Every structure is written in structure tokens, then in C-alpha cells.
Tab-separated table of C-alpha atoms and ligand atoms in Angstrom:
chain	number	residue	atom	x	y	z
A	1	UNK	CA	0.000	0.000	0.000
A	2	UNK	CA	1.551	3.316	-0.986
A	3	UNK	CA	0.648	6.993	-1.300
A	4	UNK	CA	1.465	9.151	-4.292
A	5	UNK	CA	1.115	12.936	-4.308
A	6	UNK	CA	0.570	14.496	-7.716
A	7	UNK	CA	1.092	18.270	-7.720
A	8	UNK	CA	-0.359	20.272	-10.596
A	9	UNK	CA	-0.187	24.005	-11.306
A	10	UNK	CA	-3.855	24.908	-10.831
A	11	UNK	CA	-7.382	23.584	-10.274
A	12	UNK	CA	-8.111	23.317	-13.984
A	13	UNK	CA	-5.065	21.087	-14.408
A	14	UNK	CA	-6.313	18.881	-11.568
A	15	UNK	CA	-9.715	18.441	-13.259
A	16	UNK	CA	-8.160	17.752	-16.645
A	17	UNK	CA	-5.424	15.375	-15.476
A	18	UNK	CA	-7.638	13.416	-13.084
A	19	UNK	CA	-10.361	13.047	-15.736
A	20	UNK	CA	-7.844	11.717	-18.246
A	21	UNK	CA	-6.198	9.341	-15.797
A	22	UNK	CA	-9.533	8.149	-14.395
A	23	UNK	CA	-10.917	7.389	-17.855
A	24	UNK	CA	-7.734	5.544	-18.836
A	25	UNK	CA	-7.791	3.607	-15.556
A	26	UNK	CA	-11.472	2.570	-15.871
A	27	UNK	CA	-10.954	1.468	-19.480
A	28	UNK	CA	-7.873	-0.540	-18.451
A	29	UNK	CA	-9.811	-2.179	-15.598
A	30	UNK	CA	-12.665	-3.038	-17.978
A	31	UNK	CA	-10.202	-4.863	-20.200
A	32	UNK	CA	-9.267	-7.034	-17.220
A	33	UNK	CA	-12.571	-7.625	-15.400
A	34	UNK	CA	-16.319	-7.893	-16.106
A	35	UNK	CA	-17.375	-4.749	-14.247
A	36	UNK	CA	-15.839	-1.754	-12.489
A	37	UNK	CA	-17.124	-0.316	-9.231
A	38	UNK	CA	-16.423	3.424	-9.038
A	39	UNK	CA	-17.478	5.413	-5.963
A	40	UNK	CA	-18.111	9.109	-6.572
A	41	UNK	CA	-17.996	12.037	-4.202
A	42	UNK	CA	-19.557	15.482	-4.076
A	43	UNK	CA	-18.034	18.932	-4.010
A	44	UNK	CA	-16.684	21.514	-6.406
A	45	UNK	CA	-13.381	19.779	-7.180
A	46	UNK	CA	-15.142	16.532	-8.086
A	47	UNK	CA	-17.839	18.264	-10.137
A	48	UNK	CA	-15.249	20.116	-12.190
A	49	UNK	CA	-13.535	16.806	-12.887
A	50	UNK	CA	-16.834	15.146	-13.912
A	51	UNK	CA	-17.280	17.807	-16.587
A	52	UNK	CA	-13.829	17.095	-18.007
A	53	UNK	CA	-14.460	13.326	-17.749
A	54	UNK	CA	-17.709	13.596	-19.757
A	55	UNK	CA	-15.856	15.576	-22.413
A	56	UNK	CA	-13.226	12.862	-22.807
A	57	UNK	CA	-15.589	9.882	-22.466
A	58	UNK	CA	-17.552	10.763	-25.591
A	59	UNK	CA	-14.792	9.471	-27.890
A	60	UNK	CA	-13.389	6.729	-25.660
A	61	UNK	CA	-13.530	2.952	-25.205
A	62	UNK	CA	-15.490	3.353	-21.956
A	63	UNK	CA	-18.248	0.719	-21.699
A	64	UNK	CA	-20.934	2.271	-19.506
A	65	UNK	CA	-22.780	-1.068	-19.394
A	66	UNK	CA	-19.926	-2.417	-17.267
A	67	UNK	CA	-19.471	0.532	-14.918
A	68	UNK	CA	-21.243	0.609	-11.547
A	69	UNK	CA	-21.500	4.008	-9.848
A	70	UNK	CA	-21.786	4.348	-6.083
A	71	UNK	CA	-21.648	7.407	-3.820
A	72	UNK	CA	-19.443	7.984	-0.798
A	73	UNK	CA	-21.970	10.375	0.685
A	74	UNK	CA	-25.131	12.261	-0.123
A	75	UNK	CA	-26.920	15.330	1.111
A	76	UNK	CA	-30.256	14.105	2.559
A	77	UNK	CA	-32.535	16.533	0.701
A	78	UNK	CA	-35.485	16.059	-1.717
A	79	UNK	CA	-34.684	14.194	-4.957
A	80	UNK	CA	-34.884	17.304	-7.131
A	81	UNK	CA	-32.838	19.508	-4.801
A	82	UNK	CA	-29.774	20.721	-6.779
A	83	UNK	CA	-27.658	20.204	-3.643
A	84	UNK	CA	-27.750	16.427	-4.123
A	85	UNK	CA	-24.295	15.022	-4.915
A	86	UNK	CA	-25.755	12.386	-7.239
A	87	UNK	CA	-27.766	14.952	-9.176
A	88	UNK	CA	-24.673	17.153	-9.560
A	89	UNK	CA	-22.541	14.248	-10.746
A	90	UNK	CA	-25.037	12.555	-13.080
A	91	UNK	CA	-26.144	15.844	-14.665
A	92	UNK	CA	-22.514	16.329	-15.742
A	93	UNK	CA	-21.502	12.770	-16.573
A	94	UNK	CA	-24.721	11.712	-18.323
A	95	UNK	CA	-24.271	14.483	-20.873
A	96	UNK	CA	-22.164	12.032	-22.883
A	97	UNK	CA	-22.367	8.701	-21.013
A	98	UNK	CA	-25.464	6.440	-21.025
A	99	UNK	CA	-25.332	4.846	-17.594
A	100	UNK	CA	-27.373	1.771	-16.715
A	101	UNK	CA	-30.057	2.776	-14.180
A	102	UNK	CA	-29.559	-0.513	-12.302
A	103	UNK	CA	-25.847	0.270	-12.027
A	104	UNK	CA	-26.309	3.863	-10.825
A	105	UNK	CA	-26.572	3.343	-7.084
A	106	UNK	CA	-27.803	6.669	-5.728
A	107	UNK	CA	-28.381	7.113	-2.006
A	108	UNK	CA	-32.007	7.834	-1.045
A	109	UNK	CA	-33.438	11.321	-1.137
A	110	UNK	CA	-35.466	12.854	1.670
A	111	UNK	CA	-39.030	11.799	0.899
A	112	UNK	CA	-40.857	12.530	4.136
A	113	UNK	CA	-41.301	8.821	4.893
A	114	UNK	CA	-37.851	7.697	6.032
A	115	UNK	CA	-35.115	9.569	7.896
A	116	UNK	CA	-31.409	9.507	6.993
A	117	UNK	CA	-30.724	6.600	9.356
A	118	UNK	CA	-33.386	4.387	7.756
A	119	UNK	CA	-32.213	5.409	4.277
A	120	UNK	CA	-28.629	4.620	5.275
A	121	UNK	CA	-29.737	1.113	6.273
A	122	UNK	CA	-31.306	0.669	2.832
A	123	UNK	CA	-28.065	1.665	1.119
A	124	UNK	CA	-26.142	-0.635	3.433
A	125	UNK	CA	-28.310	-3.526	2.196
A	126	UNK	CA	-27.865	-2.511	-1.455
A	127	UNK	CA	-24.108	-2.217	-0.992
A	128	UNK	CA	-23.771	-5.579	0.753
A	129	UNK	CA	-20.140	-6.684	0.577
A	130	UNK	CA	-19.313	-4.685	-2.550
A	131	UNK	CA	-15.742	-3.454	-2.723
A	132	UNK	CA	-14.619	-0.666	-4.972
A	133	UNK	CA	-12.000	-0.431	-7.643
A	134	UNK	CA	-11.683	3.325	-7.246
A	135	UNK	CA	-12.963	5.638	-4.495
A	136	UNK	CA	-13.014	9.330	-5.395
A	137	UNK	CA	-12.920	11.728	-2.447
A	138	UNK	CA	-12.650	15.416	-1.704
A	139	UNK	CA	-11.409	16.775	1.617
A	140	UNK	CA	-12.861	19.584	3.689
A	141	UNK	CA	-10.765	22.408	5.169
A	142	UNK	CA	-11.556	20.740	8.527
A	143	UNK	CA	-10.243	17.386	7.282
A	144	UNK	CA	-13.655	15.823	6.713
A	145	UNK	CA	-14.077	13.166	4.081
A	146	UNK	CA	-17.414	12.101	2.660
A	147	UNK	CA	-19.769	13.233	5.416
A	148	UNK	CA	-17.505	12.128	8.248
A	149	UNK	CA	-16.542	15.165	10.277
A	150	UNK	CA	-13.863	15.665	12.960
A	151	UNK	CA	-15.143	15.770	16.539
A	152	UNK	CA	-18.584	14.681	15.322
A	153	UNK	CA	-20.625	11.503	15.967
A	154	UNK	CA	-20.091	10.552	12.294
A	155	UNK	CA	-16.388	10.002	13.166
A	156	UNK	CA	-17.059	7.623	16.042
A	157	UNK	CA	-16.063	3.972	15.557
A	158	UNK	CA	-18.889	1.887	14.129
A	159	UNK	CA	-19.584	-1.566	12.749
A	160	UNK	CA	-22.020	-0.072	10.253
A	161	UNK	CA	-21.000	0.364	6.606
A	162	UNK	CA	-23.394	3.251	5.953
A	163	UNK	CA	-24.790	5.755	8.467
A	164	UNK	CA	-27.147	8.698	8.639
A	165	UNK	CA	-25.607	12.011	9.689
A	166	UNK	CA	-27.420	14.826	11.472
A	167	UNK	CA	-26.103	18.239	12.587
A	168	UNK	CA	-23.476	18.165	9.834
A	169	UNK	CA	-21.050	21.123	10.159
A	170	UNK	CA	-21.270	21.458	6.357
A	171	UNK	CA	-24.737	22.289	4.988
A	172	UNK	CA	-27.105	20.644	4.569
A	173	UNK	CA	-27.271	19.333	8.096
A	174	UNK	CA	-28.656	15.870	7.278
A	175	UNK	CA	-26.661	13.433	5.180
A	176	UNK	CA	-25.891	9.794	4.442
A	177	UNK	CA	-22.308	8.580	4.325
A	178	UNK	CA	-20.196	5.487	3.897
A	179	UNK	CA	-18.264	4.919	7.096
A	180	UNK	CA	-14.458	4.875	7.292
A	181	UNK	CA	-14.184	1.066	7.031
A	182	UNK	CA	-16.320	1.186	3.880
A	183	UNK	CA	-14.380	4.038	2.317
A	184	UNK	CA	-11.326	1.818	2.825
A	185	UNK	CA	-12.934	-1.081	0.961
A	186	UNK	CA	-11.331	0.206	-2.219
A	187	UNK	CA	-8.188	-0.849	-4.057
A	188	UNK	CA	-7.523	2.763	-5.003
A	189	UNK	CA	-8.445	5.997	-3.235
A	190	UNK	CA	-8.141	9.184	-5.296
A	191	UNK	CA	-8.261	12.438	-3.298
A	192	UNK	CA	-8.883	15.668	-5.188
A	193	UNK	CA	-8.059	18.922	-3.393
A	194	UNK	CA	-7.645	22.405	-4.776
A	195	UNK	CA	-7.282	25.846	-3.249
A	196	UNK	CA	-5.323	27.328	-0.355
A	197	UNK	CA	-8.175	26.646	2.078
A	198	UNK	CA	-7.327	22.916	1.892
A	199	UNK	CA	-3.540	23.276	2.356
A	200	UNK	CA	-3.530	22.856	6.134
A	201	UNK	CA	-5.874	19.854	6.119
A	202	UNK	CA	-3.927	18.198	3.284
A	203	UNK	CA	-0.595	18.614	5.087
A	204	UNK	CA	-2.020	17.474	8.437
A	205	UNK	CA	-3.654	14.446	6.799
A	206	UNK	CA	-0.478	13.375	5.012
A	207	UNK	CA	1.397	13.814	8.267
A	208	UNK	CA	-1.227	11.518	9.810
A	209	UNK	CA	-3.052	13.836	12.187
A	210	UNK	CA	-5.400	11.152	13.506
A	211	UNK	CA	-7.951	13.745	14.655
A	212	UNK	CA	-8.834	14.214	10.970
A	213	UNK	CA	-11.150	11.656	9.324
A	214	UNK	CA	-9.259	11.949	6.004
A	215	UNK	CA	-6.096	10.637	7.727
A	216	UNK	CA	-7.863	7.308	8.269
A	217	UNK	CA	-8.665	6.696	4.591
A	218	UNK	CA	-6.315	4.669	2.410
A	219	UNK	CA	-6.627	2.563	-0.697
A	220	UNK	CA	-5.827	-1.129	-0.223
A	221	UNK	CA	-3.268	-0.764	-3.002
A	222	UNK	CA	-2.696	2.954	-3.533
A	223	UNK	CA	-3.837	6.362	-2.346
A	224	UNK	CA	-3.405	9.243	-4.784
A	225	UNK	CA	-3.533	12.894	-3.833
A	226	UNK	CA	-4.207	15.141	-6.817
A	227	UNK	CA	-3.436	18.666	-5.660
A	228	UNK	CA	-3.001	22.041	-7.186
A	229	UNK	CA	-0.041	24.051	-5.881
A	230	UNK	CA	-2.360	26.062	-3.602
A	231	UNK	CA	-3.632	22.952	-1.803
A	232	UNK	CA	-0.084	21.526	-1.695
A	233	UNK	CA	1.288	24.757	-0.233
A	234	UNK	CA	1.969	23.427	3.278
A	235	UNK	CA	3.359	20.028	2.349
A	236	UNK	CA	6.777	19.166	3.757
A	237	UNK	CA	9.666	18.622	1.333
A	238	UNK	CA	9.319	14.849	1.013
A	239	UNK	CA	5.963	15.316	-0.737
A	240	UNK	CA	7.388	17.579	-3.404
A	241	UNK	CA	7.052	15.057	-6.205
A	242	UNK	CA	5.935	16.820	-9.389
A	243	UNK	CA	3.509	15.084	-11.723
B	18	6PG	O1	-21.198	16.299	0.276
B	18	6PG	C1	-20.133	16.897	0.205
B	18	6PG	O2	-20.017	18.105	0.405
B	18	6PG	C2	-18.895	16.162	-0.223
B	18	6PG	O3	-19.033	14.847	-0.352
B	18	6PG	C3	-17.729	16.569	0.630
B	18	6PG	O4	-17.116	15.518	1.313
B	18	6PG	C4	-16.755	17.240	-0.316
B	18	6PG	O5	-16.097	16.241	-1.114
B	18	6PG	C5	-15.712	18.032	0.430
B	18	6PG	O6	-16.376	18.901	1.324
B	18	6PG	C6	-14.858	18.853	-0.557
B	18	6PG	O7	-15.722	19.688	-1.264
B	18	6PG	P1	-15.140	20.844	-2.228
B	18	6PG	O8	-14.390	20.144	-3.327
B	18	6PG	O9	-16.375	21.586	-2.728
B	18	6PG	O10	-14.251	21.717	-1.375
């Protein structure tokens, strides 16, 4: 298991390079196995990358019939609320990619019948023992990952694979998230972080500040950090490996 830090000049480079490498990696995995399980995340860095990915996918060998999409977390809001991570991702990716509905595993929306805890249990059942080929993640300035926040009940040890989150420090307050053990059920973890606001959390995470949820997430084979220079600004010398 190893970590690789990829430093790129700016946020646009991060979107472009990650989209290219992700598409190449999924296509390579599809040549070697029947289906690929890719877990998506929310946030601005990920959404920018999804736009670049859709651009590239249009003229690629990607076989959407053999790609299963999962989510690392979701904002527990009504299905049509633009804040939903799945809506933000699919609206960008589906512009050029025809995903299979049965393979697009969205977390439940707030429907007035079930709360986030009950909806989390449903996703837990759908997920079963699924492991991921690639887990995409952003990181918060506070070191949160998915909807697991430092000093918050979402960060407490659990045997659950999916949990409901209330009183989230990042709006909206109610969410659903994979737990840390589930985030780690991936051969590869790809962190995307851009902007100076993330620099402290990125450096603290890579220096293993265990008070930060992101410091507890690693791919079973590899963990990549795709950073622009602003987000890499506080990294110690040993992480100065250019792309
Ligand atoms: O629901 C969410 O908000 C995301 O899943 C969250 O974990 C996000 O990935 C980070 O907060 C980084 O977001 P930005 O890239 O927008 O800073």
C-alpha cells in the first residue's frame, strides 16, 4: 500500500489530469474484469472533474454497461434539490455517457417517509459486501471526508457500513455517508483537493493527524492525492514530487 502525491499548477489542471487518468484507468480495468465499481464524491473539485471526464468519455472505449456508480456520501434533501451530490454528478456525466439505471446506485433522497438513518440502512443492504476499484474523495478544510466530520458523531467507531448524519457542520445538516471502514474497501483511493483553504488539512492528513477523518482513509493498493499548488502549499519537502 503506498501513497502518491501528484502536484499540478492549478485547479483546472487537476480536473483535466484526473479526468484523463480516471478514464484511462477505468478502461484498463474493464479490459481485465467484467465490471468496475467506481465510488463518486460530491463537491466543487469533483464536479469540475466530472465535466472534463464527460468531455473525454464521448470518444473513448469506456463501456458504460460495465461501470457501476456508487456514492461515498449524499446530502439528505429532496430528490430534485440541486444540492444532491448524485444529481450534480449525473447531470454532468450523463451528458455524454449512457449509464445503466440498475448500475447507478444513488443514495435515497429525503421523501418525508424515512429519515437519513433508515435510508442509510437501505443503502447498506444494497451495498452488501461490494468493494470498490476506485474511491473518489474530496477533503474539507476541517479534514472531513465524505460526510464524516472531525469531533462529530459521524467520526465515532462503528460496525455499520453506511450511516445517517445529522447536525453536519457542512450544509445541509442531514446526510448519508459510507463509514471509514467502507471508504477503505477500495483498491484505489483518489483524493482531489484544490485551493489554499485545503492546504492545512492536506498537510495534516499526510502527516497523519489522527484527529482528521481523512487521515484514516487509504486505498488497499494505492492512495493518490491530486493537488493544485495552492492545496499543496503546506506540504513538507518529502511530498514535493511533481507530476
Ligand atoms: O457532500 C459533500 O459536500 C462532499 O461529499 C464533501 O465531502 C466534499 O467532497 C468536500 O467537502 C470537498 O468539497 P469541495 O471540493 O467543494 O471543497
